[in-house]
mmCIF file of C-alpha atoms in Angstrom:
data_model
loop_
_atom_site.group_PDB
_atom_site.id
_atom_site.type_symbol
_atom_site.label_atom_id
_atom_site.label_comp_id
_atom_site.label_asym_id
_atom_site.label_seq_id
_atom_site.Cartn_x
_atom_site.Cartn_y
_atom_site.Cartn_z
ATOM 1 C CA LYS V 1 30.597 10.774 -9.673
ATOM 2 C CA THR V 2 27.084 10.173 -10.928
ATOM 3 C CA THR V 3 27.916 6.797 -12.651
ATOM 4 C CA GLU V 4 29.444 5.747 -9.185
ATOM 5 C CA ARG V 5 26.281 6.694 -7.211
ATOM 6 C CA PHE V 6 24.215 4.672 -9.796
ATOM 7 C CA ILE V 7 26.404 1.585 -9.578
ATOM 8 C CA LEU V 8 26.045 1.909 -5.589
ATOM 9 C CA LEU V 9 22.244 1.727 -5.831
ATOM 10 C CA SER V 10 20.997 -1.531 -4.866
ATOM 11 C CA ASP V 11 18.635 -3.339 -7.628
ATOM 12 C CA LYS V 12 15.655 -2.411 -5.212
ATOM 13 C CA GLU V 13 16.756 1.065 -4.801
ATOM 14 C CA ARG V 14 17.190 1.563 -8.588
ATOM 15 C CA ARG V 15 13.820 -0.012 -9.248
ATOM 16 C CA SER V 16 12.129 2.235 -6.775
ATOM 17 C CA LYS V 17 13.752 5.471 -8.008
ATOM 18 C CA THR V 18 12.990 4.707 -11.509
ATOM 19 C CA ILE V 19 9.057 3.854 -10.706
ATOM 20 C CA GLU V 20 8.891 7.127 -8.674
ATOM 21 C CA ALA V 21 10.297 9.014 -11.651
ATOM 22 C CA ILE V 22 7.686 7.855 -14.176
ATOM 23 C CA THR V 23 4.668 7.457 -11.924
ATOM 24 C CA ASP V 24 2.511 9.381 -9.451
ATOM 25 C CA GLY V 25 3.499 6.747 -6.912
ATOM 26 C CA PHE V 26 3.841 2.962 -6.533
ATOM 27 C CA TRP V 27 3.523 0.091 -4.154
ATOM 28 C CA GLU V 28 5.518 -3.273 -3.854
ATOM 29 C CA TRP V 29 3.857 -6.288 -2.531
ATOM 30 C CA ASN V 30 5.790 -9.259 -0.976
ATOM 31 C CA ILE V 31 3.322 -11.982 -1.960
ATOM 32 C CA ALA V 32 4.817 -14.611 0.102
ATOM 33 C CA THR V 33 4.929 -12.471 3.500
ATOM 34 C CA ASN V 34 1.797 -10.322 2.454
ATOM 35 C CA GLU V 35 3.964 -7.345 3.451
ATOM 36 C CA LEU V 36 3.261 -4.187 1.270
ATOM 37 C CA TYR V 37 5.142 -1.129 0.608
ATOM 38 C CA ILE V 38 3.036 2.002 -0.371
ATOM 39 C CA SER V 39 5.347 4.891 -1.592
ATOM 40 C CA PRO V 40 4.800 8.209 0.213
ATOM 41 C CA LYS V 41 4.182 9.798 -3.329
ATOM 42 C CA TYR V 42 1.331 7.209 -3.972
ATOM 43 C CA LYS V 43 -0.176 8.003 -0.574
ATOM 44 C CA GLU V 44 0.135 11.832 -1.333
ATOM 45 C CA PHE V 45 -1.856 11.627 -4.555
ATOM 46 C CA LEU V 46 -4.668 10.089 -2.634
ATOM 47 C CA GLY V 47 -4.677 12.816 0.031
ATOM 48 C CA TYR V 48 -2.839 11.012 2.834
ATOM 49 C CA THR V 49 0.524 11.866 4.771
ATOM 50 C CA ALA V 50 3.001 8.966 4.755
ATOM 51 C CA SER V 51 1.798 7.796 8.351
ATOM 52 C CA GLU V 52 -1.790 7.914 7.709
ATOM 53 C CA LEU V 53 -2.248 4.957 5.318
ATOM 54 C CA SER V 54 -1.224 1.790 6.702
ATOM 55 C CA ASN V 55 0.964 -0.435 4.454
ATOM 56 C CA ASN V 56 -1.294 -3.553 4.036
ATOM 57 C CA PHE V 57 -2.952 -4.985 0.870
ATOM 58 C CA GLU V 58 -6.467 -4.838 2.465
ATOM 59 C CA THR V 59 -6.282 -0.953 2.732
ATOM 60 C CA LEU V 60 -5.449 -0.646 -1.042
ATOM 61 C CA GLN V 61 -8.401 -3.028 -1.709
ATOM 62 C CA ASP V 62 -10.787 -0.952 0.440
ATOM 63 C CA LEU V 63 -9.960 2.193 -1.687
ATOM 64 C CA ILE V 64 -11.278 0.807 -4.685
ATOM 65 C CA HIS V 65 -14.635 1.809 -5.705
ATOM 66 C CA ILE V 66 -17.163 -0.699 -5.290
ATOM 67 C CA ASP V 67 -17.975 -0.936 -9.103
ATOM 68 C CA ASP V 68 -14.354 -1.606 -9.911
ATOM 69 C CA ARG V 69 -13.458 -4.152 -7.370
ATOM 70 C CA GLU V 70 -14.686 -7.320 -9.296
ATOM 71 C CA LYS V 71 -12.732 -6.157 -12.355
ATOM 72 C CA ALA V 72 -9.663 -5.165 -10.384
ATOM 73 C CA ASN V 73 -9.538 -8.394 -8.395
ATOM 74 C CA THR V 74 -10.142 -10.685 -11.672
ATOM 75 C CA ILE V 75 -7.095 -8.688 -13.393
ATOM 76 C CA LEU V 76 -5.048 -9.039 -10.326
ATOM 77 C CA SER V 77 -5.894 -12.913 -10.150
ATOM 78 C CA ASN V 78 -5.137 -13.363 -13.667
ATOM 79 C CA ALA V 79 -1.996 -11.607 -13.597
ATOM 80 C CA LEU V 80 -0.823 -13.600 -10.817
ATOM 81 C CA ILE V 81 -1.350 -16.871 -12.608
ATOM 82 C CA GLY V 82 0.143 -15.598 -15.870
ATOM 83 C CA ILE V 83 -2.979 -15.285 -17.962
ATOM 84 C CA CYS V 84 -2.529 -11.288 -18.399
ATOM 85 C CA SER V 85 -0.444 -8.637 -17.317
ATOM 86 C CA TYR V 86 -1.577 -6.162 -14.685
ATOM 87 C CA ASP V 87 -2.877 -3.143 -16.449
ATOM 88 C CA ILE V 88 -6.191 -1.524 -15.391
ATOM 89 C CA GLU V 89 -7.924 1.876 -15.023
ATOM 90 C CA LYS V 90 -9.923 1.928 -11.776
ATOM 91 C CA ARG V 91 -11.325 4.417 -9.360
ATOM 92 C CA LEU V 92 -9.617 5.001 -5.860
ATOM 93 C CA ARG V 93 -11.162 6.914 -3.065
ATOM 94 C CA HIS V 94 -9.271 10.072 -2.011
ATOM 95 C CA LYS V 95 -8.920 10.928 1.659
ATOM 96 C CA SER V 96 -11.504 13.615 1.099
ATOM 97 C CA GLY V 97 -14.114 11.266 0.016
ATOM 98 C CA PHE V 98 -14.287 11.802 -3.816
ATOM 99 C CA TYR V 99 -12.805 9.149 -6.228
ATOM 100 C CA ILE V 100 -10.028 9.706 -8.652
ATOM 101 C CA TRP V 101 -9.322 7.628 -11.824
ATOM 102 C CA VAL V 102 -6.000 5.862 -11.611
ATOM 103 C CA HIS V 103 -4.117 3.886 -14.265
ATOM 104 C CA SER V 104 -2.188 1.054 -12.717
ATOM 105 C CA LYS V 105 0.312 -1.049 -14.334
ATOM 106 C CA GLY V 106 2.378 -3.635 -12.628
ATOM 107 C CA ALA V 107 4.788 -6.292 -12.922
ATOM 108 C CA ILE V 108 4.971 -9.722 -11.111
ATOM 109 C CA PHE V 109 8.204 -11.197 -10.388
ATOM 110 C CA ARG V 110 8.964 -15.029 -9.854
ATOM 111 C CA ASP V 111 11.590 -17.005 -8.169
ATOM 112 C CA ALA V 112 13.970 -19.415 -9.715
ATOM 113 C CA ASN V 113 11.325 -22.008 -9.424
ATOM 114 C CA GLY V 114 8.646 -19.978 -11.035
ATOM 115 C CA LYS V 115 6.797 -19.235 -8.062
ATOM 116 C CA VAL V 116 5.175 -15.858 -7.439
ATOM 117 C CA ASP V 117 7.543 -13.845 -5.367
ATOM 118 C CA PHE V 118 6.521 -10.103 -5.431
ATOM 119 C CA MET V 119 4.712 -7.647 -7.466
ATOM 120 C CA VAL V 120 5.511 -3.916 -8.228
ATOM 121 C CA CYS V 121 2.799 -1.596 -9.424
ATOM 122 C CA GLY V 122 2.990 1.847 -10.539
ATOM 123 C CA ALA V 123 0.028 4.404 -10.642
ATOM 124 C CA ASN V 124 -0.934 7.624 -12.291
ATOM 125 C CA ASP V 125 -3.821 9.844 -11.716
ATOM 126 C CA ILE V 126 -5.827 10.073 -14.759
ATOM 127 C CA THR V 127 -8.769 11.847 -13.458
ATOM 128 C CA ALA V 128 -8.827 14.843 -15.858
ATOM 129 C CA LYS V 129 -8.389 12.286 -18.916
ATOM 130 C CA LYS V 130 -11.279 10.228 -17.817
ATOM 131 C CA GLU V 131 -13.560 13.259 -16.951
ATOM 132 C CA THR V 132 -12.907 14.387 -20.440
ATOM 133 C CA GLU V 133 -13.742 10.900 -22.000
ATOM 134 C CA ILE V 134 -16.945 10.959 -19.965
ATOM 135 C CA ALA V 135 -18.202 14.368 -20.741
ATOM 136 C CA LEU V 136 -17.267 13.711 -24.636
ATOM 137 C CA ALA V 137 -19.300 10.522 -24.494
ATOM 138 C CA GLU V 138 -22.161 12.385 -22.548
ATOM 139 C CA SER V 139 -22.182 15.173 -25.331
ATOM 140 C CA GLU V 140 -22.258 12.591 -28.172
ATOM 141 C CA ARG V 141 -25.046 10.733 -26.519
ATOM 142 C CA LYS V 142 -27.034 13.981 -26.167
ATOM 143 C CA ILE V 143 -26.522 14.835 -29.903
ATOM 144 C CA GLY V 144 -27.562 11.372 -30.842
ATOM 145 C CA ARG V 145 -24.251 9.840 -32.146
#
């Protein structure tokens, strides 16, 4: 019976369920139409309810810490033209105003002609890991390493 349910899932449903299982949230961007879907789980780890954060690309861009925007935009642009994969650690503004560290990794899909069609990106909150790394670096700096 589980196998039957799995077979009945569309490719999009299967992809979404898989990404939700292994990330803190994800978004999908239809590049041709500029439509964006931000999963409720993604919105939740940023402190929002499903209806509080609008599903558009500019909303996501506005959440990126000002010091990380240029790097994020460069990696996105390079990934879209095939120079690199989309894999970045960046800070995003939580609804409460503080920033959390997020590791985002995405895949870009192309149509039969090789034209960019859509992008899927999973994200995980790595704030605790980054805070530990920063504290360790600061300790090493203080002791002169």
